[in-house]
Each structure stands twice: as C-alpha cells, then as structure tokens.
Short mmCIF file of C-alpha atoms and ligand atoms in Angstrom, two decimals:
data_model
loop_
_atom_site.label_atom_id
_atom_site.label_comp_id
_atom_site.label_asym_id
_atom_site.label_seq_id
_atom_site.Cartn_x
_atom_site.Cartn_y
_atom_site.Cartn_z
CA MET A 1484 73.41 108.92 95.49
CA GLY A 1485 77.24 107.10 96.45
CA PRO A 1486 80.48 108.77 97.00
CA VAL A 1487 81.24 109.20 93.50
CA PRO A 1488 77.86 110.48 91.71
CA ASP A 1489 79.76 110.94 88.31
CA LEU A 1490 79.51 106.82 88.59
CA THR A 1491 76.47 106.92 90.10
CA ASP A 1492 74.44 105.88 87.11
CA ARG A 1493 76.74 103.20 85.74
CA ALA A 1494 76.67 100.98 89.10
CA GLN A 1495 73.25 101.46 89.12
CA ALA A 1496 72.89 99.59 85.61
CA CYS A 1497 75.35 97.01 86.99
CA ALA A 1498 73.72 96.32 90.06
CA ARG A 1499 70.63 96.21 88.59
CA ARG A 1500 71.83 93.53 85.90
CA LEU A 1501 73.15 92.07 88.51
CA THR A 1502 69.97 91.44 90.48
CA GLU A 1503 68.39 89.40 87.91
CA ALA A 1504 71.10 87.29 87.05
CA ASP A 1505 70.69 83.64 87.67
CA SER A 1506 74.09 82.62 88.62
CA VAL A 1507 77.29 84.64 88.60
CA LEU A 1508 80.24 83.98 88.11
CA LEU A 1509 83.04 86.56 89.99
CA ALA A 1510 86.38 86.61 88.44
CA SER A 1511 88.92 88.59 89.84
CA HIS A 1512 92.52 89.09 90.01
CA ILE A 1513 95.44 87.91 92.27
CA ASP A 1514 96.05 90.77 94.73
CA ALA A 1515 95.63 92.98 97.09
CA ASP A 1516 93.27 95.40 95.09
CA GLY A 1517 91.46 92.57 93.42
CA LEU A 1518 91.60 90.53 96.44
CA THR A 1519 89.35 93.31 98.57
CA SER A 1520 87.49 93.40 94.94
CA ALA A 1521 86.32 90.27 95.28
CA ALA A 1522 85.38 90.18 98.82
CA ILE A 1523 83.48 93.51 98.88
CA ALA A 1524 81.77 92.08 95.23
CA SER A 1525 80.56 88.65 97.26
CA THR A 1526 79.55 90.46 100.70
CA ALA A 1527 77.44 92.64 98.04
CA LEU A 1528 76.38 89.26 96.42
CA GLU A 1529 74.96 87.81 99.53
CA ARG A 1530 73.76 90.25 101.14
CA ALA A 1531 71.48 90.84 98.07
CA ALA A 1532 70.92 87.04 98.02
CA VAL A 1533 72.41 86.79 94.72
CA PRO A 1534 73.70 83.21 94.51
CA HIS A 1535 77.42 83.52 93.29
CA ASP A 1536 80.86 81.80 92.88
CA VAL A 1537 84.22 83.27 92.92
CA VAL A 1538 87.48 82.18 90.85
CA PHE A 1539 90.49 84.31 91.21
CA LYS A 1540 93.08 84.28 88.10
CA LYS A 1541 96.71 85.56 87.99
CA GLN A 1542 95.89 87.57 83.83
CA LEU A 1543 93.53 87.95 82.45
CA ASP A 1544 94.02 86.16 78.73
CA GLU A 1545 92.54 84.52 75.90
CA THR A 1546 92.76 81.08 77.71
CA GLU A 1547 91.36 82.36 80.62
CA ILE A 1548 88.52 83.43 79.68
CA ALA A 1549 87.66 80.62 77.68
CA SER A 1550 87.51 79.07 80.41
CA ILE A 1551 85.48 81.30 81.84
CA ALA A 1552 83.05 81.29 79.42
CA ALA A 1553 82.71 77.36 79.94
CA SER A 1554 81.85 77.57 83.05
CA ASP A 1555 77.64 77.24 83.25
CA HIS A 1556 76.60 80.82 84.85
CA ASP A 1557 75.16 83.13 83.40
CA THR A 1558 76.56 86.14 84.13
CA VAL A 1559 80.60 86.82 84.84
CA LEU A 1560 81.18 89.97 86.97
CA PHE A 1561 84.65 90.86 86.07
CA THR A 1562 86.53 92.99 89.27
CA ASP A 1563 90.06 94.73 89.02
CA PHE A 1564 90.68 93.37 85.17
CA GLY A 1565 88.32 93.10 82.41
CA SER A 1566 88.33 96.76 80.38
CA GLY A 1567 91.88 95.82 79.58
CA GLN A 1568 90.24 92.56 77.69
CA LEU A 1569 86.91 93.71 76.94
CA ASP A 1570 87.77 93.24 73.14
CA VAL A 1571 87.98 89.40 74.08
CA ILE A 1572 85.28 89.60 76.67
CA SER A 1573 83.00 91.15 73.37
CA LYS A 1574 83.51 88.52 71.50
CA HIS A 1575 82.61 85.94 74.04
CA GLU A 1576 79.68 88.49 74.77
CA ALA A 1577 78.96 88.20 71.10
CA ALA A 1578 78.50 84.74 70.87
CA GLY A 1579 76.08 84.56 73.68
CA ASP A 1580 78.40 82.58 76.47
CA PHE A 1581 77.85 84.99 78.90
CA GLU A 1582 76.85 88.89 80.21
CA PRO A 1583 79.90 90.16 81.15
CA ILE A 1584 79.56 93.10 84.39
CA ILE A 1585 83.08 95.14 85.02
CA ALA A 1586 84.17 96.53 87.67
CA ASP A 1587 87.77 97.56 87.09
CA HIS A 1588 90.12 101.00 86.60
CA HIS A 1589 92.29 99.68 83.91
CA GLN A 1590 92.74 101.10 80.45
CA PRO A 1591 89.72 100.19 78.49
CA ALA A 1592 90.29 98.41 75.67
CA ASP A 1593 88.85 99.88 71.92
CA ALA A 1594 85.50 98.05 72.45
CA GLU A 1595 82.03 98.75 74.16
CA THR A 1596 79.61 96.94 77.06
CA GLU A 1597 76.53 97.93 78.19
CA PHE A 1598 77.64 97.13 82.29
CA HIS A 1599 80.64 99.13 82.17
CA LEU A 1600 81.88 100.91 85.53
CA ASN A 1601 84.73 102.30 85.69
CA PRO A 1602 86.49 105.99 86.61
CA LEU A 1603 88.46 106.23 83.28
CA LEU A 1604 85.37 106.32 80.87
CA GLU A 1605 83.77 109.48 83.14
CA GLY A 1606 87.67 111.16 83.47
CA ILE A 1607 88.33 110.50 86.96
CA ASN A 1608 91.50 109.04 86.83
CA GLY A 1609 92.23 105.41 87.34
CA ALA A 1610 95.17 105.37 88.85
CA SER A 1611 95.32 107.40 91.51
CA GLU A 1612 92.08 108.45 92.24
CA LEU A 1613 89.48 105.28 92.54
CA SER A 1614 90.63 101.18 92.63
CA GLY A 1615 89.57 98.21 91.62
CA ALA A 1616 88.18 97.67 94.83
CA GLY A 1617 86.92 101.09 94.81
CA ALA A 1618 84.33 100.62 91.75
CA SER A 1619 83.17 97.15 93.51
CA TYR A 1620 82.46 99.93 96.47
CA LEU A 1621 79.94 102.02 94.03
CA LEU A 1622 79.05 98.50 92.59
CA ALA A 1623 78.35 96.81 96.23
CA ARG A 1624 76.29 100.29 97.41
CA ALA A 1625 74.12 100.70 94.43
CA LEU A 1626 73.83 96.92 95.05
CA ALA A 1627 72.09 97.71 98.67
CA ALA A 1628 70.04 100.87 97.37
CA ALA A 1629 68.90 98.41 94.72
CA THR A 1630 67.63 96.11 97.45
CA GLY A 1631 65.96 98.81 99.73
CA ASP A 1632 68.61 99.75 101.98
CA PRO A 1633 70.20 102.90 100.71
CA ASP A 1634 72.56 103.36 103.53
CA GLY A 1635 73.78 99.73 102.95
CA ASN A 1636 77.31 98.10 102.47
CA ARG A 1637 79.07 101.63 104.10
CA ASP A 1638 80.91 99.22 106.15
CA LEU A 1639 82.50 97.82 102.92
CA ALA A 1640 84.46 101.03 102.94
CA ALA A 1641 87.31 99.15 104.69
CA LEU A 1642 87.69 97.08 102.65
CA ALA A 1643 87.94 99.72 99.44
CA VAL A 1644 90.36 101.72 101.48
CA VAL A 1645 92.83 98.45 102.28
CA GLY A 1646 92.06 97.64 98.05
CA ALA A 1647 93.20 101.28 97.36
CA VAL A 1648 96.38 102.08 99.50
CA GLY A 1649 97.66 98.30 98.62
CA ASP A 1650 97.05 99.55 95.02
CA MET A 1651 99.62 102.44 95.88
CA GLN A 1652 97.12 104.77 94.62
CA ALA A 1653 98.18 106.91 97.66
CA VAL A 1654 99.72 110.20 97.15
CA ASP A 1655 102.44 111.39 98.96
CA GLY A 1656 100.67 108.94 101.41
CA GLU A 1657 97.55 110.07 101.34
CA LEU A 1658 93.91 109.43 99.60
CA VAL A 1659 92.73 111.75 97.38
CA GLY A 1660 89.75 111.88 94.53
CA ALA A 1661 86.89 109.46 94.41
CA ASN A 1662 89.17 107.26 96.64
CA ARG A 1663 88.13 110.34 99.49
CA GLY A 1664 84.61 110.27 99.05
CA ILE A 1665 84.90 106.17 100.41
CA VAL A 1666 87.51 107.02 103.01
CA GLU A 1667 84.30 109.87 104.28
CA GLU A 1668 81.05 107.33 103.85
CA GLY A 1669 83.96 104.62 105.87
CA ALA A 1670 83.73 107.20 108.65
CA GLU A 1671 80.54 107.80 108.44
CA ALA A 1672 79.78 104.18 108.95
CA GLY A 1673 82.06 103.96 112.23
CA VAL A 1674 84.18 101.55 110.40
CA LEU A 1675 87.32 103.63 109.38
CA GLU A 1676 89.65 106.35 110.72
CA GLU A 1677 91.81 109.00 109.08
CA GLY A 1678 94.95 110.24 111.05
CA THR A 1679 97.83 111.69 111.27
CA ASP A 1680 100.48 108.91 112.75
CA LEU A 1681 104.36 108.43 111.60
CA ALA A 1682 104.01 106.68 108.46
CA LEU A 1683 106.61 103.60 109.19
CA TYR A 1684 105.06 99.98 108.02
CA GLY A 1685 104.92 97.90 110.93
CA LYS A 1686 103.34 100.49 113.42
CA GLN A 1687 100.77 97.94 114.82
CA THR A 1688 102.77 94.29 115.50
CA ARG A 1689 106.70 95.68 115.28
CA PRO A 1690 108.47 96.30 118.52
CA LEU A 1691 109.53 99.40 118.75
CA PRO A 1692 113.00 98.71 117.65
CA LYS A 1693 112.37 96.69 115.05
CA LEU A 1694 109.63 99.67 113.51
CA LEU A 1695 112.53 102.15 113.40
CA GLU A 1696 115.28 99.78 111.85
CA TYR A 1697 113.24 97.79 109.32
CA ALA A 1698 111.70 101.35 108.18
CA SER A 1699 112.45 101.87 104.78
CA GLU A 1700 110.43 104.82 103.72
CA VAL A 1701 113.19 107.43 104.80
CA ARG A 1702 116.48 106.10 105.43
CA ILE A 1703 117.71 107.94 108.95
CA PRO A 1704 121.48 107.11 109.29
CA GLY A 1705 122.52 105.04 112.36
CA VAL A 1706 118.68 103.99 112.61
CA THR A 1707 117.60 102.50 109.81
CA ASN A 1708 118.96 99.00 109.55
CA ASP A 1709 121.31 99.21 112.38
CA GLU A 1710 119.87 97.75 115.52
CA THR A 1711 122.62 99.13 118.07
CA GLY A 1712 121.56 102.35 116.10
CA ALA A 1713 117.69 102.43 116.61
CA VAL A 1714 117.57 100.63 120.40
CA GLY A 1715 120.32 103.61 121.20
CA PHE A 1716 117.51 105.70 119.71
CA LEU A 1717 115.23 104.80 122.04
CA GLU A 1718 117.18 104.71 125.12
CA GLY A 1719 118.46 107.87 124.65
CA LEU A 1720 114.80 109.73 125.13
CA PRO A 1721 113.00 110.45 128.30
CA VAL A 1722 110.06 107.36 128.34
CA ASP A 1723 110.40 103.81 129.08
CA PHE A 1724 109.66 101.28 126.61
CA HIS A 1725 109.86 98.42 127.99
CA ARG A 1726 106.43 96.46 128.84
CA GLY A 1727 105.17 96.37 132.16
CA ASP A 1728 106.23 97.79 135.30
CA GLY A 1729 109.76 98.43 134.18
CA GLU A 1730 111.41 95.59 136.48
CA ALA A 1731 110.64 91.88 135.66
CA THR A 1732 110.61 93.27 131.70
CA ASP A 1733 114.25 93.18 130.59
CA GLY A 1734 114.28 92.59 126.63
CA GLU A 1735 109.86 93.03 125.74
CA TRP A 1736 110.02 95.78 123.99
CA ARG A 1737 106.44 97.71 123.19
CA ARG A 1738 104.61 98.58 120.10
CA TRP A 1739 104.16 101.92 118.67
CA VAL A 1740 100.58 101.18 118.90
CA ASP A 1741 101.22 101.25 123.04
CA LEU A 1742 102.24 104.57 123.53
CA SER A 1743 100.27 107.55 124.86
CA ASP A 1744 99.76 110.06 122.26
CA ASP A 1745 102.59 112.46 124.37
CA GLU A 1746 104.75 109.34 124.05
CA LYS A 1747 104.28 109.34 120.38
CA GLN A 1748 104.71 112.95 119.89
CA THR A 1749 108.71 113.02 121.60
CA VAL A 1750 109.15 109.92 119.36
CA ALA A 1751 108.08 110.99 116.30
CA SER A 1752 109.89 115.12 116.85
CA SER A 1753 112.87 113.18 118.18
CA LEU A 1754 112.96 110.97 115.20
CA LEU A 1755 112.33 113.59 112.85
CA GLN A 1756 115.45 116.07 114.73
CA ARG A 1757 117.69 112.89 114.33
CA ALA A 1758 116.93 112.74 110.38
CA LEU A 1759 117.45 116.76 109.95
CA GLU A 1760 121.01 115.99 112.15
CA ARG A 1761 122.31 113.65 109.87
CA GLY A 1762 121.46 115.27 106.81
CA VAL A 1763 118.02 113.97 105.66
CA PRO A 1764 117.22 116.41 103.62
CA PRO A 1765 113.62 118.36 104.81
CA GLY A 1766 111.11 118.00 102.64
CA LYS A 1767 111.65 114.06 102.76
CA ALA A 1768 112.34 113.61 106.32
CA GLU A 1769 108.73 115.52 106.57
CA ARG A 1770 107.29 112.24 105.22
CA LEU A 1771 107.98 110.36 108.54
CA VAL A 1772 104.94 111.65 109.36
CA GLY A 1773 101.74 111.11 107.37
CA THR A 1774 97.64 109.73 106.95
CA THR A 1775 97.58 107.24 108.34
CA TYR A 1776 94.05 104.61 107.93
CA THR A 1777 92.92 102.88 110.49
CA LEU A 1778 90.67 99.99 110.76
CA THR A 1779 88.57 100.41 113.98
CA ASP A 1780 86.89 96.95 114.13
CA GLU A 1781 89.59 95.17 113.95
CA ALA A 1782 91.30 94.42 117.45
CA THR A 1783 94.74 97.18 118.80
CA GLY A 1784 98.11 95.70 117.87
CA THR A 1785 96.98 93.07 114.74
CA THR A 1786 98.10 93.63 110.80
CA LEU A 1787 94.34 94.50 110.43
CA ARG A 1788 94.09 97.32 112.08
CA ASP A 1789 95.77 99.55 109.67
CA ALA A 1790 95.32 99.62 106.09
CA SER A 1791 99.05 99.47 104.97
CA GLU A 1792 99.52 96.18 107.05
CA PHE A 1793 97.10 94.66 105.67
CA SER A 1794 97.29 94.98 102.37
CA THR A 1795 100.58 94.08 102.63
CA LEU A 1796 99.45 90.43 104.62
CA LEU A 1797 96.49 90.38 101.24
CA ASN A 1798 99.76 91.24 98.86
CA ALA A 1799 102.24 87.76 100.68
CA THR A 1800 98.89 85.37 100.29
CA ALA A 1801 98.57 86.15 96.59
CA ARG A 1802 102.35 85.94 95.99
CA TYR A 1803 101.88 82.34 96.70
CA GLU A 1804 98.80 81.81 95.07
CA ARG A 1805 97.31 81.33 98.02
CA ALA A 1806 93.74 83.76 97.02
CA ASP A 1807 91.91 81.75 98.90
CA VAL A 1808 93.29 82.58 102.48
CA GLY A 1809 93.26 86.60 101.75
CA LEU A 1810 89.51 86.09 100.32
CA ALA A 1811 88.93 84.10 104.02
CA VAL A 1812 90.62 86.38 105.72
CA CYS A 1813 88.70 89.80 104.27
CA LEU A 1814 85.87 87.68 104.69
CA GLY A 1815 86.25 87.92 108.53
CA ASP A 1816 87.38 84.77 108.96
CA ARG A 1817 90.54 85.46 112.14
CA GLY A 1818 91.41 81.69 112.95
CA ASP A 1819 93.18 79.67 110.53
CA ALA A 1820 92.67 81.87 107.57
CA PHE A 1821 94.32 84.48 108.77
CA ASP A 1822 96.96 82.15 111.00
CA ARG A 1823 97.99 81.25 107.51
CA ALA A 1824 98.31 84.29 106.28
CA ARG A 1825 100.29 85.72 108.81
CA LYS A 1826 102.53 82.89 108.48
CA LEU A 1827 102.29 83.48 104.75
CA LEU A 1828 103.89 86.76 105.09
CA GLU A 1829 106.78 85.66 107.83
CA ASN A 1830 107.26 83.32 104.65
CA HIS A 1831 107.40 86.30 102.54
CA ARG A 1832 109.83 88.25 104.61
CA ARG A 1833 112.18 85.13 105.01
CA ASN A 1834 112.50 85.08 101.74
CA LEU A 1835 113.29 88.59 100.94
CA SER A 1836 116.03 88.61 103.14
CA GLU A 1837 117.73 85.33 102.02
CA GLY A 1838 117.16 87.19 98.87
CA LEU A 1839 118.40 89.94 99.85
CA GLU A 1840 121.67 88.12 101.11
CA GLN A 1841 122.47 85.92 98.56
CA VAL A 1842 122.75 89.39 96.37
CA LYS A 1843 125.03 90.23 98.37
CA ARG A 1844 126.76 87.39 98.35
CA ARG A 1845 126.93 86.97 94.56
CA GLY A 1846 127.35 90.71 94.05
CA VAL A 1847 126.10 91.90 91.06
CA ASP A 1848 127.47 92.59 87.72
CA GLN A 1849 128.46 95.80 85.75
CA ALA A 1850 127.47 96.95 82.43
CA GLU A 1851 128.32 100.32 81.07
CA HIS A 1852 125.32 102.71 82.17
CA ILE A 1853 123.18 99.51 85.04
CA GLN A 1854 123.85 96.74 87.21
CA TYR A 1855 122.03 92.96 87.37
CA PHE A 1856 122.37 89.91 88.20
CA ASP A 1857 121.25 86.68 87.77
CA ALA A 1858 119.24 84.61 90.38
CA GLY A 1859 118.60 81.29 88.38
CA ASP A 1860 116.11 79.28 90.37
CA GLU A 1861 117.20 80.63 93.55
CA ILE A 1862 114.91 83.41 94.09
CA ARG A 1863 110.83 83.31 93.04
CA GLU A 1864 110.23 85.13 90.70
CA THR A 1865 107.27 86.64 92.01
CA ILE A 1866 109.83 88.43 94.35
CA VAL A 1867 113.10 89.11 92.29
CA GLY A 1868 111.91 92.52 91.75
CA ILE A 1869 111.04 93.54 95.59
CA VAL A 1870 114.86 91.91 96.10
CA ALA A 1871 116.47 94.10 93.24
CA GLY A 1872 114.76 97.08 94.92
CA MET A 1873 116.27 96.31 98.49
CA ALA A 1874 119.26 95.52 97.01
CA LEU A 1875 119.75 99.12 95.35
CA GLY A 1876 120.73 100.41 98.68
CA VAL A 1877 123.15 98.23 100.17
CA GLU A 1878 126.56 98.09 100.07
CA GLY A 1879 128.53 96.42 97.57
CA VAL A 1880 125.86 97.72 95.12
CA ASP A 1881 125.46 101.24 93.26
CA GLY A 1882 122.95 103.32 94.23
CA SER A 1883 123.68 105.19 91.04
CA ARG A 1884 122.31 103.44 88.37
CA PRO A 1885 119.33 101.16 87.71
CA ILE A 1886 119.44 97.45 88.40
CA ILE A 1887 117.83 94.54 86.63
CA ALA A 1888 117.78 91.25 87.78
CA PHE A 1889 116.63 87.93 86.43
CA ALA A 1890 114.95 84.84 87.81
CA GLU A 1891 113.74 81.51 86.06
CA LYS A 1892 110.21 81.70 85.19
CA ASN A 1893 109.69 78.16 83.93
CA ASP A 1894 112.43 76.36 81.41
CA GLU A 1895 110.97 78.78 78.73
CA GLU A 1896 111.28 82.12 79.92
CA THR A 1897 113.02 84.23 82.19
CA LYS A 1898 111.44 86.64 84.41
CA VAL A 1899 113.32 90.18 84.15
CA SER A 1900 112.34 93.40 86.92
CA ALA A 1901 114.20 96.50 86.83
CA ARG A 1902 113.97 99.24 89.58
CA GLY A 1903 115.30 102.43 89.65
CA THR A 1904 114.89 105.74 91.90
CA GLY A 1905 113.45 108.58 92.00
CA ARG A 1906 116.60 110.33 91.28
CA LEU A 1907 117.71 108.37 88.18
CA VAL A 1908 113.50 109.16 87.22
CA GLY A 1909 114.29 113.00 87.21
CA LYS A 1910 117.38 112.62 84.88
CA GLY A 1911 115.40 111.13 82.44
CA LEU A 1912 115.05 107.25 82.80
CA ASP A 1913 112.05 105.40 82.39
CA LEU A 1914 112.42 101.65 82.64
CA SER A 1915 108.53 100.98 81.27
CA THR A 1916 110.52 101.73 77.76
CA VAL A 1917 113.19 100.30 78.43
CA MET A 1918 111.60 96.39 79.38
CA THR A 1919 109.38 97.05 76.65
CA GLU A 1920 111.80 97.64 73.95
CA ALA A 1921 114.47 95.67 75.41
CA SER A 1922 112.52 92.73 75.68
CA ARG A 1923 110.83 92.97 72.38
CA SER A 1924 114.25 92.97 70.35
CA VAL A 1925 115.04 89.58 72.33
CA GLY A 1926 111.08 89.03 71.30
CA GLY A 1927 109.90 88.68 75.04
CA ASP A 1928 107.47 91.33 75.93
CA GLY A 1929 107.21 94.25 79.02
CA GLY A 1930 106.23 97.28 80.87
CA GLY A 1931 105.19 98.94 83.83
CA HIS A 1932 106.00 102.42 85.67
CA ASP A 1933 109.47 104.75 84.73
CA ILE A 1934 110.79 103.54 88.58
CA ALA A 1935 110.34 100.04 88.54
CA ALA A 1936 109.29 97.79 85.05
CA GLY A 1937 109.56 93.70 84.63
CA ALA A 1938 109.66 91.72 81.33
CA THR A 1939 109.31 87.86 80.21
CA ILE A 1940 112.00 86.41 77.59
CA PRO A 1941 113.04 83.16 75.66
CA THR A 1942 115.74 81.75 77.98
CA GLY A 1943 119.17 82.01 76.86
CA GLU A 1944 118.46 85.80 75.69
CA GLU A 1945 119.76 87.58 78.62
CA GLU A 1946 123.21 89.23 77.78
CA SER A 1947 121.58 90.44 74.34
CA PHE A 1948 118.84 91.93 76.99
CA VAL A 1949 121.59 93.57 78.88
CA GLU A 1950 123.19 94.86 75.99
CA ALA A 1951 120.09 96.37 74.33
CA ALA A 1952 118.77 97.61 77.63
CA ASP A 1953 122.26 99.41 78.58
CA SER A 1954 122.56 101.12 75.52
CA ILE A 1955 118.56 102.21 75.51
CA VAL A 1956 119.13 103.84 79.20
CA ALA A 1957 122.59 105.34 77.83
CA GLU A 1958 120.58 107.73 75.70
CA GLN A 1959 117.55 108.15 78.57
CA LEU A 1960 120.43 109.18 80.65
CA GLY A 1961 122.70 110.82 77.99
MN1 LIG B 1376 94.03 97.54 90.72
#
C-alpha cells in the first residue's frame, strides 16, 4: 500500500516503468521542494540500480524541454514540475523523443500521458496536502516495493517533509492530509519526530536573544526587532541563559535546543504573557507555539535538524543558482557542500538586511492606493519580493497599503514583486489579479497569490504599470 492509497496505482505504474528504463534523466525544479524531490527520486533510483543523471531548471519552458529532449536518455523523470507543461511534453512523447514520467503537484495542462503521479488527478489538494517531494516519496516507496522491499525508502520521508514545509504546505503550522501519512511513516522509520514547540525560526542555531529579536512570525512589541528588549526579557526570567557554569561565560548565550523542557516551558509561557500584555490579540499570540518536525538523524543544534531551517538552507542555495550544493546536502554531504550552503545562507541574510536598509534610506513612493520603490540593480530580482515584504513592517513605510517593488532582471525586462497583508486580503485585495492584469496591460505577464505575487514587464513600462496596478487595487479595496 503506502502512505496515500489513492495514489498507489499511479506510483506503482511509474515505478515499474522506471525499472525498465535504459537510462533516466531526472529533471527537477530549483527550490526547496524541487531539490528534496530530486534527492528522494535519485536515492530511490540509485537503490533500485536504475542508471540516471540529474538536471535542474528554474522554469520548464519549451526551450528547456527541447534541451531535455536533445539529451540521449530514453526516459525523463520530471519532479516538482512537468504537469503544467504536459501539452509540450506530450508532443515530444508523440515524436518519440523520450518517455515522460511525472511526479508533480501543480495544475496539469490539458493533455494526457500514461505515467503521471499528481495528487490533483485523485482529488487531493496539491497546495496543502502533497508537495513535489511528497509525490517523489510515493514514487520512491513504490520503487522499493517493485524491487522486493515493501518497507524500503521510508527513511526518505524526512526529506519529503522538508520539501512540504519548504513549499509552505503546513496549514496553521501543521502538515495535513496526504502529508500526514508521510509524517507517520517517517516517525515509524525513526527519522522524524513531530512535536509541539515554540514556533519561531532558529531554535536549533540562534542564540536566544537573536531567536527572539529576529522572530517575525508573531510581532511582540518591545521584543521583536529590539535587541535590548529581547535581552531584557530573558534577563527578567528565573533561568540562567548563559553557557557554562555562569562565571567565566559572559556574553555566550545558550540556544533554544540547549534548554531543558522546564526552561523551555518558562520561556514560552512568559513570552505568551508578554505578547498579550503588549496588546497582541490572543488568536495571534497562540501562534507562538506550534507543530515542529525534527529530523532525528541530524545532529542537535544544526540547521538540518529542524525541517523549517533545513528548507530555508535549501532555498538559499537555490536562490543563488547552486542547486548542486543543495542536492549534495540532501544526499548527505556534511562537509564541503554543507559549509558552502551555510555560507550561501549567511550571504542571503546579509543581502536581505542590506536591501532593507536601502529601502529605509531611500524611502518609498506613494501612488493613491499603493506604494512602490525601484531597486534598479541594487537588489537582486530573486530577493526583492522578500525585501518588499519585510519593508511593510518598518518605520517610514505604511503598513496599511500594498507595496510593489521593481528590480532589474536584464537589459530588456524588469521584475515586479508585490506584497500585501492578511488584513488587506480580508478587505478584498488580490495581488495575483493585480499582477496578472497590470502586467498584461503593458506587455508583460505575472501571477501568484492574493497576498504575494510577481510579474515581469518590459523595461521602461514601470510608470504605466503603477498606474494600472493602482486603479485595480482601488477597485478591489473600494
Ligand atoms: Mn513544489
């Protein structure tokens, strides 16, 4: 059977076909979900003794599919993409270029193919119940079964959970639906532990004051973004948060993972109380505590032990086009590749804070209903959206209107990123529509989600874009 019975038949058919292939090209998407998808599929193919190569693509368009077709593999396994490009892929299939096998969770294009593993084909939600890594995990389990080991490959559930968390599939912090079945198999195999813990990013690696200061999940006045406040809060608690015996240890703070359960309890309940005292609504303050996924085979206090920190590390490699580094870490490299990945993450954080400083320094421009800034070539187009989202909370930027950011993509194109807030979405804001319609009106294209969306437009059309976006937002919020 497997963790998601509704998809078992499809997974088995794909697995059987793979074991018959002469040579497989595994093509995957470059992000945390795509990297874990590739690591899971590659490990499973390796264990099943199926020869294969791995390639990564930022996006799968006609040109990229043609280049895949030009490689001399008889079979192509697409993970975390492929369904949406099935119309193009099936033409290559009909021409005899390759046999496609797809393990994906995105909306399929209007075409059919025989070996297609996608939750949406069985009425399972592809945004919250199964990720690309989850689909690859089902395939890996079926591959093990096809080669005589029905319980095999369950250790890969840990990577599947990292992929799902990285793809933002956790609903209110928790994995549900088909993802649950994977969590359970991982727990049975002894590689995963689900627990309830402080839901802040950095529990494994950050010194306590930094953990509290930088946490943006729930903003606590006097603690969040407030170094003195965070230190003061900790010093007011009846626990010694410094390392060692307390004498020769000035300055060295412990991390969350270094605390005993009692100490954790003290911090968590005091933090909750502080949040409520400072006016954080109870429904929001509750989110300080949530479900966490621990990779029990990884060393305590490393980025890789917590699924959320692991996925952030992978995204940092992907954003800087170092999929090779992210894949190597997923496959178990704890030496050079792991060091390199940590440096990329450090560098990513520095770029974000420098980007935010730049926005603060230069300020944002105001239209009637939106605000915007043009970062030119000073902020990378791959991170300008994150910077825009961070800017919505800082002094001098209006937190009550959507923000739009421009960054140079190349000589001819500008990347546009838009960010809103939950409150604005509640009032009718849908940035996906704004980005799609405004970009098309100036000869570009875009899309995304109601709260965060993006577009690419021809360089020089920025002003017309702002005008178009401004009037669509006016309608939505009017
Ligand atoms: Mn995905």
